[in-house]
Amino acid sequence: MLIFARNKLGKLVSINEVQNGKLCQCTCPGCDDELVARNRGKKKAHSFAHTSKPEKSSCLMTALHRFAQEYLAAQQQILLPSVKCKHMSKTKVRPPKLVKILHGSVELPLDKYKMDVELETSVGKIFIEVKVTADCSDEKVSYIKNNKIPTLEVDLSQFIEQPMEAVVDALRDIEPYSNWIYSWCDDTLKNEIEKEVEAERLAAQRALEQEVERNKKITKQAIHNLTMNSAIGLPAKEFPFTTFIGAREFKLQAKVLSAGSWNFNHFNVMIDTEDYILATCQMLSKKGKEGNKLYILFPFNDDALRNFNPIPNSAVLCRLFRKGSYPYKWLSFPKPCPQKLYQAQSKATQLKRESLEYFENYSK
């Protein structure tokens, strides 16, 4: 149904703007055939009819395309659709913006391309591509993006057979039918995101520097306390193992060291850097005899802990900078002698067996 035509002055007009019949003096925008207006009826929708050529879909498409161009170029303002910008793993959204149109043109050449509509607006130059059948070509899209040309594509393909009122409503509120090929504020939003990312980086860096300084103070106090008391609170150490009780398999923990306070001597700082301190001491048995050497790592940041290479076959503690009786965790622990490990496994197995028997008897 053709509802737009070209009048004798070359202007695109709608079916309701002209006289009835041949008095309309209109031609088809698509094939230039002479048209007659059918706009007197009250039951059927008003439309133009060809006089000598058959009406083709291309006629409807061309008419709709041209009407949209001239309608948009003739407006005094336009509600630009919202803009979503994804950049550096962040997203910013600019809501729809109503802007003034200072001047509008159609079919304006731009390099080797023709742009459907050019609008001089209060926020700068905006181009509009009207889609009725085909999308904007990949080559043209690349040109627009590479040259950062603010361009909006409006898709009117669903309005080819729609009445004029529906077309006008869509052009007044184009957000549901449009997408930005390159938005008018893309660079601005990217700059805002980059500033936010840089601000977050600086804040994270300041926080890390403050944490390092705090950890250094804690380390200094911790070393002072250790050397004054010649004692350290060691966390428990357990080795996982698998055993069978009856016909059932259990995964248990063999405790080879209970949490408690242990004495030491010969405390010595081996390495002192901006990232960590590594100290050693000689552990003493409960009877006061010298035992294994203990290494204590004081990392000031997470990178220092991640990059630290464990000392093979050595007991290495790490200061966690947390409150409590045992603010340490084991980074490595030498495997105990087979007899001690066997005793710990037997004890864990016996405790599990007693627990199973208790609940079995309790449930009877």
Short mmCIF file of C-alpha atoms in Angstrom, two decimals, residues 26-356:
data_model
loop_
_atom_site.label_atom_id
_atom_site.label_comp_id
_atom_site.label_asym_id
_atom_site.label_seq_id
_atom_site.Cartn_x
_atom_site.Cartn_y
_atom_site.Cartn_z
CA CYS A 26 1.84 12.80 -8.13
CA THR A 27 4.34 10.21 -9.33
CA CYS A 28 5.82 7.11 -7.69
CA PRO A 29 9.16 7.77 -5.96
CA GLY A 30 10.32 4.29 -6.96
CA CYS A 31 9.37 3.97 -10.66
CA ASP A 32 8.16 7.48 -11.66
CA ASP A 33 4.79 6.14 -12.81
CA GLU A 34 1.85 8.54 -12.65
CA LEU A 35 -0.34 7.92 -9.61
CA VAL A 36 -3.93 8.49 -8.61
CA ALA A 37 -4.94 9.27 -5.04
CA ARG A 38 -7.61 7.23 -3.31
CA ASN A 39 -8.33 9.29 -0.20
CA ARG A 40 -12.09 9.86 -0.24
CA GLY A 41 -13.14 6.48 1.08
CA LYS A 42 -14.27 5.92 4.65
CA LYS A 43 -13.97 2.12 4.89
CA LYS A 44 -10.71 1.32 3.10
CA ALA A 45 -7.29 2.74 4.01
CA HIS A 46 -6.21 5.66 1.85
CA SER A 47 -3.41 5.03 -0.65
CA PHE A 48 -1.95 5.87 -4.07
CA ALA A 49 -2.40 3.61 -7.12
CA HIS A 50 -0.23 3.26 -10.21
CA THR A 51 -1.84 4.12 -13.54
CA SER A 52 0.29 2.21 -16.06
CA LYS A 53 2.84 0.14 -14.16
CA PRO A 54 2.29 -2.58 -11.54
CA GLU A 55 3.02 -1.59 -7.98
CA LYS A 56 6.24 -3.30 -6.84
CA SER A 57 7.64 -3.80 -3.36
CA SER A 58 10.57 -1.62 -4.40
CA CYS A 59 8.12 1.26 -4.89
CA LEU A 60 6.91 0.92 -1.30
CA MET A 61 10.44 0.62 0.04
CA THR A 62 11.74 3.63 -1.88
CA ALA A 63 8.78 5.75 -0.82
CA LEU A 64 9.15 4.81 2.85
CA HIS A 65 12.90 5.37 2.74
CA ARG A 66 12.55 8.79 1.16
CA PHE A 67 9.76 9.86 3.49
CA ALA A 68 11.84 8.94 6.54
CA GLN A 69 14.81 10.91 5.19
CA GLU A 70 12.81 14.07 4.54
CA TYR A 71 10.80 13.78 7.75
CA LEU A 72 13.93 13.52 9.93
CA ALA A 73 15.71 16.32 8.07
CA ALA A 74 12.73 18.66 8.54
CA GLN A 75 12.39 18.28 12.32
CA GLN A 76 13.41 20.93 14.85
CA GLN A 77 14.53 18.45 17.50
CA ILE A 78 15.30 14.76 17.89
CA LEU A 79 15.43 12.41 20.86
CA LEU A 80 18.77 10.67 20.43
CA PRO A 81 18.62 7.06 21.68
CA SER A 82 20.58 5.94 24.72
CA VAL A 83 24.23 4.99 24.31
CA LYS A 84 25.94 1.98 25.89
CA CYS A 85 29.73 2.02 25.83
CA LYS A 86 31.79 -1.05 26.75
CA HIS A 87 35.46 -0.30 27.30
CA MET A 88 38.23 -1.77 29.47
CA SER A 89 35.82 -4.32 31.01
CA LYS A 90 33.49 -1.53 32.11
CA THR A 91 30.14 -0.29 30.80
CA LYS A 92 28.73 3.23 30.88
CA VAL A 93 25.27 4.22 29.70
CA ARG A 94 24.20 7.66 28.51
CA PRO A 95 20.38 8.04 28.68
CA PRO A 96 18.34 9.35 25.72
CA LYS A 97 19.02 13.01 25.01
CA LEU A 98 16.71 15.54 23.37
CA VAL A 99 18.75 17.84 21.12
CA LYS A 100 17.91 20.76 18.82
CA ILE A 101 18.27 20.34 15.06
CA LEU A 102 19.83 23.44 13.53
CA HIS A 103 19.81 22.19 9.95
CA GLY A 104 18.96 18.96 8.11
CA SER A 105 20.00 17.58 4.71
CA VAL A 106 19.41 14.35 2.77
CA GLU A 107 21.62 12.28 0.46
CA LEU A 108 24.74 14.19 1.48
CA PRO A 109 28.03 12.87 0.00
CA LEU A 110 30.70 11.90 2.52
CA ASP A 111 33.92 10.74 0.91
CA LYS A 112 32.76 8.03 -1.52
CA TYR A 113 29.54 7.34 0.39
CA LYS A 114 26.12 8.97 0.51
CA MET A 115 24.61 9.47 3.95
CA ASP A 116 20.82 9.25 4.14
CA VAL A 117 20.39 12.15 6.58
CA GLU A 118 22.75 14.74 7.98
CA LEU A 119 21.67 16.72 11.04
CA GLU A 120 23.48 19.73 12.43
CA THR A 121 22.48 19.55 16.11
CA SER A 122 23.23 21.24 19.40
CA VAL A 123 25.66 18.39 20.23
CA GLY A 124 27.36 18.34 16.85
CA LYS A 125 26.85 16.65 13.51
CA ILE A 126 24.75 13.45 13.54
CA PHE A 127 24.21 11.19 10.51
CA ILE A 128 21.28 8.81 10.15
CA GLU A 129 21.10 5.75 7.92
CA VAL A 130 17.56 4.57 7.18
CA LYS A 131 17.19 0.82 6.77
CA VAL A 132 14.16 -0.46 4.89
CA THR A 133 15.54 -3.60 3.26
CA ALA A 134 19.32 -3.89 3.44
CA ASP A 135 21.66 -3.19 6.31
CA CYS A 136 24.41 -0.64 6.02
CA SER A 137 27.30 -2.33 4.14
CA ASP A 138 30.24 -3.69 6.13
CA GLU A 139 32.57 -1.39 4.21
CA LYS A 140 30.50 1.67 5.07
CA VAL A 141 30.20 0.61 8.72
CA SER A 142 33.99 0.21 8.93
CA TYR A 143 34.47 3.65 7.39
CA ILE A 144 32.07 5.20 9.92
CA LYS A 145 33.73 3.50 12.90
CA ASN A 146 37.31 4.10 11.75
CA ASN A 147 36.61 7.80 11.22
CA LYS A 148 34.50 8.13 14.38
CA ILE A 149 31.50 9.56 12.54
CA PRO A 150 28.43 9.77 14.83
CA THR A 151 25.89 7.67 12.92
CA LEU A 152 22.56 6.15 13.88
CA GLU A 153 20.88 3.38 11.88
CA VAL A 154 17.06 3.42 12.00
CA ASP A 155 15.34 0.16 11.01
CA LEU A 156 11.92 0.75 9.41
CA SER A 157 11.67 -2.65 7.66
CA GLN A 158 8.56 -3.58 9.67
CA PHE A 159 6.70 -0.45 8.51
CA ILE A 160 6.64 -1.09 4.73
CA GLU A 161 2.93 -1.96 4.78
CA GLN A 162 2.03 0.18 7.80
CA PRO A 163 -0.12 3.34 7.70
CA MET A 164 1.54 6.73 7.82
CA GLU A 165 0.59 7.32 11.48
CA ALA A 166 2.61 4.26 12.54
CA VAL A 167 5.62 5.42 10.52
CA VAL A 168 5.51 8.90 12.05
CA ASP A 169 5.16 7.50 15.56
CA ALA A 170 8.23 5.33 14.99
CA LEU A 171 10.26 8.29 13.71
CA ARG A 172 9.26 10.39 16.72
CA ASP A 173 10.45 7.67 19.11
CA ILE A 174 13.24 5.94 17.23
CA GLU A 175 15.01 4.24 20.17
CA PRO A 176 13.21 0.85 19.78
CA TYR A 177 14.04 0.78 16.06
CA SER A 178 17.61 2.05 16.04
CA ASN A 179 21.17 1.28 16.96
CA TRP A 180 24.31 3.36 17.01
CA ILE A 181 26.92 2.46 14.43
CA TYR A 182 29.15 4.99 16.16
CA SER A 183 27.62 7.04 18.94
CA TRP A 184 27.80 10.80 19.32
CA CYS A 185 29.37 10.52 22.80
CA ASP A 186 31.49 7.37 22.41
CA ASP A 187 34.84 9.12 22.93
CA THR A 188 33.49 11.02 25.94
CA LEU A 189 32.26 7.82 27.61
CA LYS A 190 35.55 6.03 26.88
CA ASN A 191 37.47 8.92 28.44
CA GLU A 192 35.24 8.76 31.51
CA ILE A 193 35.83 5.02 31.83
CA GLU A 194 39.59 5.45 31.43
CA LYS A 195 39.61 8.09 34.17
CA GLU A 196 37.62 5.81 36.46
CA VAL A 197 39.97 2.89 35.79
CA GLU A 198 43.01 5.07 36.47
CA ALA A 199 41.44 6.39 39.68
CA GLU A 200 40.71 2.82 40.81
CA ARG A 201 44.28 1.81 39.97
CA LEU A 202 45.73 4.66 42.00
CA ALA A 203 43.38 3.92 44.91
CA ALA A 204 44.37 0.23 44.83
CA GLN A 205 48.03 1.20 44.70
CA ARG A 206 47.64 3.54 47.68
CA ALA A 207 45.76 0.85 49.59
CA LEU A 208 48.50 -1.67 48.82
CA GLU A 209 51.21 0.75 49.92
CA GLN A 210 49.32 1.39 53.17
CA GLU A 211 48.90 -2.35 53.72
CA VAL A 212 52.61 -2.92 53.15
CA GLU A 213 53.51 -0.21 55.66
CA ARG A 214 51.07 -1.68 58.16
CA ASN A 215 52.51 -5.17 57.65
CA LYS A 216 56.03 -3.83 58.10
CA LYS A 217 55.07 -2.31 61.45
CA ILE A 218 53.39 -5.54 62.54
CA THR A 219 56.46 -7.53 61.45
CA LYS A 220 58.79 -5.26 63.37
CA GLN A 221 56.69 -5.70 66.51
CA ALA A 222 56.32 -9.47 65.93
CA ILE A 223 60.09 -9.94 65.58
CA HIS A 224 60.62 -7.87 68.71
CA ASN A 225 58.17 -10.06 70.65
CA LEU A 226 59.73 -13.27 69.34
CA THR A 227 63.25 -12.25 70.30
CA MET A 228 62.10 -11.02 73.71
CA ASN A 229 60.17 -14.19 74.57
CA SER A 230 62.24 -16.75 72.64
CA ALA A 231 58.97 -18.58 72.03
CA ILE A 232 56.51 -18.92 69.15
CA GLY A 233 52.98 -20.28 68.88
CA LEU A 234 53.05 -23.03 66.26
CA PRO A 235 49.84 -24.10 64.47
CA ALA A 236 48.94 -27.78 64.35
CA LYS A 237 50.15 -29.91 61.45
CA GLU A 238 48.22 -32.83 60.02
CA PHE A 239 48.90 -35.25 57.17
CA PRO A 240 45.93 -36.69 55.25
CA PHE A 241 45.67 -40.45 54.79
CA THR A 242 43.10 -43.04 53.76
CA THR A 243 42.16 -46.07 55.84
CA PHE A 244 39.50 -48.80 56.05
CA ILE A 245 37.38 -49.42 59.13
CA GLY A 246 35.38 -52.55 58.55
CA ALA A 247 34.39 -52.43 54.91
CA ARG A 248 34.18 -48.63 54.70
CA GLU A 249 36.87 -46.27 53.43
CA PHE A 250 37.63 -43.08 55.37
CA LYS A 251 39.82 -40.04 54.64
CA LEU A 252 41.38 -38.92 57.92
CA GLN A 253 44.02 -36.51 59.22
CA ALA A 254 47.03 -37.72 61.19
CA LYS A 255 48.10 -34.97 63.61
CA VAL A 256 51.91 -35.00 63.96
CA LEU A 257 52.10 -31.64 65.74
CA SER A 258 49.61 -30.10 68.15
CA ALA A 259 49.14 -26.34 68.29
CA GLY A 260 51.10 -24.83 71.13
CA SER A 261 53.92 -22.60 72.28
CA TRP A 262 57.49 -23.73 71.53
CA ASN A 263 60.79 -22.27 72.63
CA PHE A 264 63.70 -21.54 70.31
CA ASN A 265 67.12 -19.93 70.21
CA HIS A 266 69.48 -18.40 67.64
CA PHE A 267 66.81 -16.17 66.02
CA ASN A 268 68.31 -14.57 62.91
CA VAL A 269 67.01 -12.40 60.04
CA MET A 270 68.41 -13.93 56.83
CA ILE A 271 66.78 -11.73 54.16
CA ASP A 272 65.30 -8.25 54.56
CA THR A 273 63.77 -6.69 51.40
CA GLU A 274 61.01 -4.22 50.52
CA ASP A 275 58.67 -7.17 49.90
CA TYR A 276 59.41 -9.61 52.73
CA ILE A 277 61.62 -10.69 55.61
CA LEU A 278 62.85 -14.26 56.02
CA ALA A 279 64.12 -15.27 59.48
CA THR A 280 65.35 -18.53 61.03
CA CYS A 281 65.55 -19.98 64.52
CA GLN A 282 66.58 -23.25 66.17
CA MET A 283 63.62 -25.06 67.72
CA LEU A 284 63.96 -26.57 71.18
CA SER A 285 62.28 -29.74 72.38
CA LYS A 286 60.20 -29.77 75.54
CA LYS A 287 63.32 -30.98 77.32
CA GLY A 288 65.38 -28.08 75.97
CA LYS A 289 67.34 -29.96 73.31
CA GLU A 290 67.96 -28.30 69.94
CA GLY A 291 65.83 -29.71 67.14
CA ASN A 292 65.06 -28.73 63.58
CA LYS A 293 65.65 -25.31 62.08
CA LEU A 294 62.48 -23.26 61.51
CA TYR A 295 62.11 -20.66 58.75
CA ILE A 296 59.62 -17.80 59.23
CA LEU A 297 58.42 -15.75 56.25
CA PHE A 298 56.96 -12.27 56.79
CA PRO A 299 55.49 -11.23 53.37
CA PHE A 300 54.41 -7.60 53.07
CA ASN A 301 52.14 -8.21 50.05
CA ASP A 302 50.45 -11.07 48.20
CA ASP A 303 53.03 -11.08 45.39
CA ALA A 304 55.81 -11.80 47.86
CA LEU A 305 53.91 -14.83 49.16
CA ARG A 306 53.04 -16.10 45.67
CA ASN A 307 56.60 -15.73 44.42
CA PHE A 308 58.26 -17.33 47.44
CA ASN A 309 59.86 -20.69 46.69
CA PRO A 310 59.51 -23.20 49.56
CA ILE A 311 62.74 -24.49 51.05
CA PRO A 312 62.92 -28.25 50.32
CA ASN A 313 62.53 -30.60 53.31
CA SER A 314 62.27 -27.67 55.72
CA ALA A 315 59.70 -26.35 58.14
CA VAL A 316 58.56 -22.94 56.84
CA LEU A 317 55.99 -20.74 58.58
CA CYS A 318 54.24 -17.75 57.06
CA ARG A 319 52.97 -14.76 59.08
CA LEU A 320 49.34 -14.10 58.07
CA PHE A 321 48.97 -10.69 59.76
CA ARG A 322 45.82 -11.71 61.55
CA LYS A 323 44.88 -11.57 65.18
CA GLY A 324 44.82 -14.67 67.37
CA SER A 325 47.04 -17.08 69.23
CA TYR A 326 48.42 -18.63 66.06
CA PRO A 327 48.76 -15.98 63.36
CA TYR A 328 50.86 -18.34 61.21
CA LYS A 329 50.31 -21.07 58.63
CA TRP A 330 52.62 -23.79 57.40
CA LEU A 331 54.06 -23.29 53.92
CA SER A 332 56.04 -26.53 54.13
CA PHE A 333 56.68 -29.19 56.73
CA PRO A 334 59.19 -32.06 56.62
CA LYS A 335 57.57 -35.47 56.59
CA PRO A 336 57.95 -37.10 60.02
CA CYS A 337 59.73 -40.39 60.54
CA PRO A 338 57.63 -43.45 59.58
CA GLN A 339 57.18 -44.49 63.22
CA LYS A 340 55.78 -41.11 64.30
CA LEU A 341 53.54 -40.92 61.25
CA TYR A 342 52.27 -44.45 61.90
CA GLN A 343 51.49 -43.60 65.51
CA ALA A 344 49.55 -40.48 64.44
CA GLN A 345 47.59 -42.46 61.84
CA SER A 346 46.79 -45.21 64.35
CA LYS A 347 45.55 -42.63 66.85
CA ALA A 348 43.33 -40.94 64.25
CA THR A 349 41.98 -44.34 63.15
CA GLN A 350 41.26 -45.36 66.74
CA LEU A 351 39.40 -42.08 67.44
CA LYS A 352 37.30 -42.56 64.32
CA ARG A 353 36.53 -46.18 65.28
CA GLU A 354 35.45 -45.13 68.76
CA SER A 355 33.27 -42.39 67.29
CA LEU A 356 31.56 -44.87 64.95
#
